[in-house]
mmCIF file of C-alpha atoms in Angstrom:
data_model
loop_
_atom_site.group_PDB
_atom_site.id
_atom_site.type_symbol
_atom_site.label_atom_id
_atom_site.label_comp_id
_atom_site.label_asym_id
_atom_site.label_seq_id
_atom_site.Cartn_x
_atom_site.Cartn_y
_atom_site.Cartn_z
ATOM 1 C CA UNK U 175 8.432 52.017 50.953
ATOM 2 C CA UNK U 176 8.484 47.987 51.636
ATOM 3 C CA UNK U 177 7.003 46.328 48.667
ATOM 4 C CA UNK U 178 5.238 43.223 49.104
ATOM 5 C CA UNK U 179 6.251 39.901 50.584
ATOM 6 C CA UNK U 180 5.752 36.141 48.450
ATOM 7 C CA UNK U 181 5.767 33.097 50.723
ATOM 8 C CA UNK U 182 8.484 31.442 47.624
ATOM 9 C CA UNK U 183 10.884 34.367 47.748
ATOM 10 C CA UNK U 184 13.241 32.746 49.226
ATOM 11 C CA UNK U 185 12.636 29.230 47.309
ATOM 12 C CA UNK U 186 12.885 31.828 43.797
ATOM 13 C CA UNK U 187 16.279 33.118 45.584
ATOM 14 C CA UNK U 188 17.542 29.492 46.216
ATOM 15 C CA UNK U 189 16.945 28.169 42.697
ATOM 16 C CA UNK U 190 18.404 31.330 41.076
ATOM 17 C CA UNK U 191 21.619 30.580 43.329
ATOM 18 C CA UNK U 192 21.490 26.921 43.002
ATOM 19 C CA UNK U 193 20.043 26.714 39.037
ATOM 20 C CA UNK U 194 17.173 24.192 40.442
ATOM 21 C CA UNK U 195 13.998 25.342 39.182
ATOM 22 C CA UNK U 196 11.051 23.111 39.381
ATOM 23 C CA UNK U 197 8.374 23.589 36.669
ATOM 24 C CA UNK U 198 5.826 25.323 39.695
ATOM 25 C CA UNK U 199 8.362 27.755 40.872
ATOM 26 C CA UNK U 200 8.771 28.776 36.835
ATOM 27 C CA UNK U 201 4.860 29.265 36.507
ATOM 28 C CA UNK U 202 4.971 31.078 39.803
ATOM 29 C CA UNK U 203 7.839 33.509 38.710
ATOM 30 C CA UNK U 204 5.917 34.537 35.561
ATOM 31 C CA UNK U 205 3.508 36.240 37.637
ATOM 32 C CA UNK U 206 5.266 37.490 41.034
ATOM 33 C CA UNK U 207 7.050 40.692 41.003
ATOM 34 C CA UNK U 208 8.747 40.043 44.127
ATOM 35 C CA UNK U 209 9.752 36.525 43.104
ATOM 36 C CA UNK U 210 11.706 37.781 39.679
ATOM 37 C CA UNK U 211 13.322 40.585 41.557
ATOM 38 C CA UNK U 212 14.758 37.875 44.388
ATOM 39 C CA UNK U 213 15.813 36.160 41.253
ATOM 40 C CA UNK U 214 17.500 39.670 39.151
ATOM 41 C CA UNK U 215 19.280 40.085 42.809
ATOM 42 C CA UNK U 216 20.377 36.538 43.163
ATOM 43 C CA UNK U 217 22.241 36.573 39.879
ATOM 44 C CA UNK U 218 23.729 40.151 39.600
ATOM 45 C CA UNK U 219 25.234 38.812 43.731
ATOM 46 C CA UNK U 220 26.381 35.440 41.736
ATOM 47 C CA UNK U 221 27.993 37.668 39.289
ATOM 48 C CA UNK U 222 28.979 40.071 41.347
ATOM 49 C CA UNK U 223 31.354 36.798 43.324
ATOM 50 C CA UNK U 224 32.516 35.180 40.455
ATOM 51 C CA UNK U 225 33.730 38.332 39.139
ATOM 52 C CA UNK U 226 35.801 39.418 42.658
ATOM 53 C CA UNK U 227 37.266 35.940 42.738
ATOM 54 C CA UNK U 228 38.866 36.461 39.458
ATOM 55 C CA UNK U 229 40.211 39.540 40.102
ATOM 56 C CA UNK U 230 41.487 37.945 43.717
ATOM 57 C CA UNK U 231 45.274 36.933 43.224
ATOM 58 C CA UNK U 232 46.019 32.922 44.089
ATOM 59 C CA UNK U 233 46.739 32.416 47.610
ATOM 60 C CA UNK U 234 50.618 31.470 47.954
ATOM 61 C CA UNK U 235 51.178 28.183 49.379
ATOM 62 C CA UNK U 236 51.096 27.825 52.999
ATOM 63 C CA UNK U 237 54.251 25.701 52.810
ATOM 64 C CA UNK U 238 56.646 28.351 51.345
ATOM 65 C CA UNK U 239 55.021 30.899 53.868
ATOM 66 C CA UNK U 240 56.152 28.172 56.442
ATOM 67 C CA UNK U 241 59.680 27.635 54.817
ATOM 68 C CA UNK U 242 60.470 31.582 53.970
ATOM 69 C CA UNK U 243 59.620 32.332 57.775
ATOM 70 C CA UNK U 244 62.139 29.817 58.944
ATOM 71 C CA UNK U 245 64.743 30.726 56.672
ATOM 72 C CA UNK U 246 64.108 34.142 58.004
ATOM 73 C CA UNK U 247 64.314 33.025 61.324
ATOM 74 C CA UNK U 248 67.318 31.195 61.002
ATOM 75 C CA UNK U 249 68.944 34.442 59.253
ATOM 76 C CA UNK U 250 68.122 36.340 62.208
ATOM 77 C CA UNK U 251 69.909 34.322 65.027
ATOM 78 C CA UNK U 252 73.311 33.881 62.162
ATOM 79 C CA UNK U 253 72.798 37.776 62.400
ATOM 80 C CA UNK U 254 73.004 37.818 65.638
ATOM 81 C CA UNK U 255 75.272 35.243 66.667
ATOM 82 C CA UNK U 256 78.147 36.617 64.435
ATOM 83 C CA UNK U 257 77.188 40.581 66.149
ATOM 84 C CA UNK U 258 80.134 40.085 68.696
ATOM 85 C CA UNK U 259 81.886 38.891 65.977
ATOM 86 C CA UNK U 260 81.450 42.088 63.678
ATOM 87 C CA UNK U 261 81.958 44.227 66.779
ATOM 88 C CA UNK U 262 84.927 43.002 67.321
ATOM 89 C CA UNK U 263 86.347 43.046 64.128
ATOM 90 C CA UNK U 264 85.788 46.831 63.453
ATOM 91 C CA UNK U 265 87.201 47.814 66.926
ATOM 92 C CA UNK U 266 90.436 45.490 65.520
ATOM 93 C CA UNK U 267 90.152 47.632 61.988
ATOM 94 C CA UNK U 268 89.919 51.019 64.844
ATOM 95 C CA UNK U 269 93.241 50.032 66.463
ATOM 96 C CA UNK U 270 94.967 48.880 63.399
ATOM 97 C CA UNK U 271 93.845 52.170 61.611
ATOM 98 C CA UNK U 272 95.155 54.349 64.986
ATOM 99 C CA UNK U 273 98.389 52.196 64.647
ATOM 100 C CA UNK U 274 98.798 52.534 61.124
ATOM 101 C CA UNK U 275 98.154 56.579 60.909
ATOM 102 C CA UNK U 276 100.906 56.969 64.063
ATOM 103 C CA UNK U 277 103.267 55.506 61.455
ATOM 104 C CA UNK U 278 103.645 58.840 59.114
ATOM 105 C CA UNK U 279 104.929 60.751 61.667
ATOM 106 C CA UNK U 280 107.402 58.181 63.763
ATOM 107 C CA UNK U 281 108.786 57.381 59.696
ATOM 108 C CA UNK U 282 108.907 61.113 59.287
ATOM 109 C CA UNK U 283 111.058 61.933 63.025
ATOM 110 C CA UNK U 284 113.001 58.662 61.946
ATOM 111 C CA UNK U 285 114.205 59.697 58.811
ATOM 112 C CA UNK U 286 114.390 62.912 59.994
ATOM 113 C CA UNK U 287 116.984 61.997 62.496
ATOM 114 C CA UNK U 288 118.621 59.623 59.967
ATOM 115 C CA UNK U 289 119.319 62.445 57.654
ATOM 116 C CA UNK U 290 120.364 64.677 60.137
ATOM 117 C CA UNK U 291 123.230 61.846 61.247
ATOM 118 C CA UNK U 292 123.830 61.562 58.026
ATOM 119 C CA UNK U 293 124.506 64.787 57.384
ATOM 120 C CA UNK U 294 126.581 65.090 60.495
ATOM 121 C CA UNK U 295 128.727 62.423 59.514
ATOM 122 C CA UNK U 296 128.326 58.376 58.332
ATOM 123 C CA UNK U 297 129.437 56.843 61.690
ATOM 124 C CA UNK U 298 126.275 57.637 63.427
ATOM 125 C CA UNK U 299 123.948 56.076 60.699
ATOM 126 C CA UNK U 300 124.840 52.703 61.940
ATOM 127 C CA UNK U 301 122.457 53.064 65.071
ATOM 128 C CA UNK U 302 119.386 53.750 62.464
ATOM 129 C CA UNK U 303 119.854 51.202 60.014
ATOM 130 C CA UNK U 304 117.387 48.707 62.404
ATOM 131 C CA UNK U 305 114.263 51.161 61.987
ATOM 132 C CA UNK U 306 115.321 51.591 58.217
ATOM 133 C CA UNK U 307 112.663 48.877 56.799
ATOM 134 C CA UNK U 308 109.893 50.746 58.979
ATOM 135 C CA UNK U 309 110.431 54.108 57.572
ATOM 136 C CA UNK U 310 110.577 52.897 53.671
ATOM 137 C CA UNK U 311 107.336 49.902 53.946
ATOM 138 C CA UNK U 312 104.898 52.281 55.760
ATOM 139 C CA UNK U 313 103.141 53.448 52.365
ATOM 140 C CA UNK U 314 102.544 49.974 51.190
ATOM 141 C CA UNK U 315 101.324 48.536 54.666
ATOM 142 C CA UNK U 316 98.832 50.964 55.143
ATOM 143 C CA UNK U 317 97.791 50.582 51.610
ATOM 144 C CA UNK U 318 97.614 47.045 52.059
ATOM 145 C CA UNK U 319 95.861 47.161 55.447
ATOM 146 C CA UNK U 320 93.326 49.572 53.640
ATOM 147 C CA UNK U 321 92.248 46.768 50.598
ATOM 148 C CA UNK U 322 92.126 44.250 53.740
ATOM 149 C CA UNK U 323 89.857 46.262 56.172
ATOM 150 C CA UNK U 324 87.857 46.711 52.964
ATOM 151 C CA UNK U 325 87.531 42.975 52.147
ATOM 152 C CA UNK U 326 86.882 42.053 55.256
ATOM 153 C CA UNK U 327 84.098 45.044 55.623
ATOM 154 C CA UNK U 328 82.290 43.935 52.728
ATOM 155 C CA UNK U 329 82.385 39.896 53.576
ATOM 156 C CA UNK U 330 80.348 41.069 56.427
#
């Protein structure tokens, strides 16, 4: 059910939002139901915004939104201007790793055919002695291609 209408409902509404009240619009509200409620509602709304724009966080500054988006940005293309870059580099680490795990196996026929000179007699280990240094520095190349692939893996 509707109640009634006042002609200075909306003036009662206005003051209680604005805190102008006029000395008629007092007298008036003394008597008019609808008048006081307009005013009840006006203030619970007023209280009802102040409170929700306390609770609101602050709005960040438009500036660093600005300046974190191009730094992002800029981020971005470095990302993918060095991509060829990092492709590259891990096919290098691919082949270096395929060259470096052929290595066990020619030191291992290598010494194998060293020892089997040597056990033949010392005139033929003469002929080997140029593929010596590959046979003994395998372990420690590998090893030391390992910490760089890793280095250069994480600097990435």
């Amino acid at each position: 059910m509707m109640a009634e209408s006042c002609p200075h409902e909306r003036s009662a509404a206005e003051a209680a939002r604005g805190g102008r009240w006029n000395d008629e619009l007092a007298a008036h509200l003394a008597e008019c139901v609808p008048c006081r409620e307009s005013r009840r509602v006006a203030r619970w709304m007023a209280a009802l915004a102040e409170e929700l724009d306390s609770r609101l966080p602050a709005v960040p500054d438009p500036d660093l939104i600005w300046l974190k988006a191009r730094l992002l940005g800029r981020a971005r293309r470095a990302d993918r201007a060095l991509l060829p870059i990092r492709i590259a580099g891990a096919l290098a680490a691919m082949g270096s790793g395929a060259v470096l795990a052929s290595l066990p196996e020619v030191s291992w026929n290598l010494n194998l055919e060293w020892l089997t000179k040597a056990a033949a007699g010392w005139a033929g280990l003469s002929d080997l002695l140029p593929s010596l240094p590959l046979t003994v520095l395998w372990i420690p190349t590998a090893i030391a291609a390992g910490f760089l692939l890793l280095f250069t893996w994480n600097e990435a």
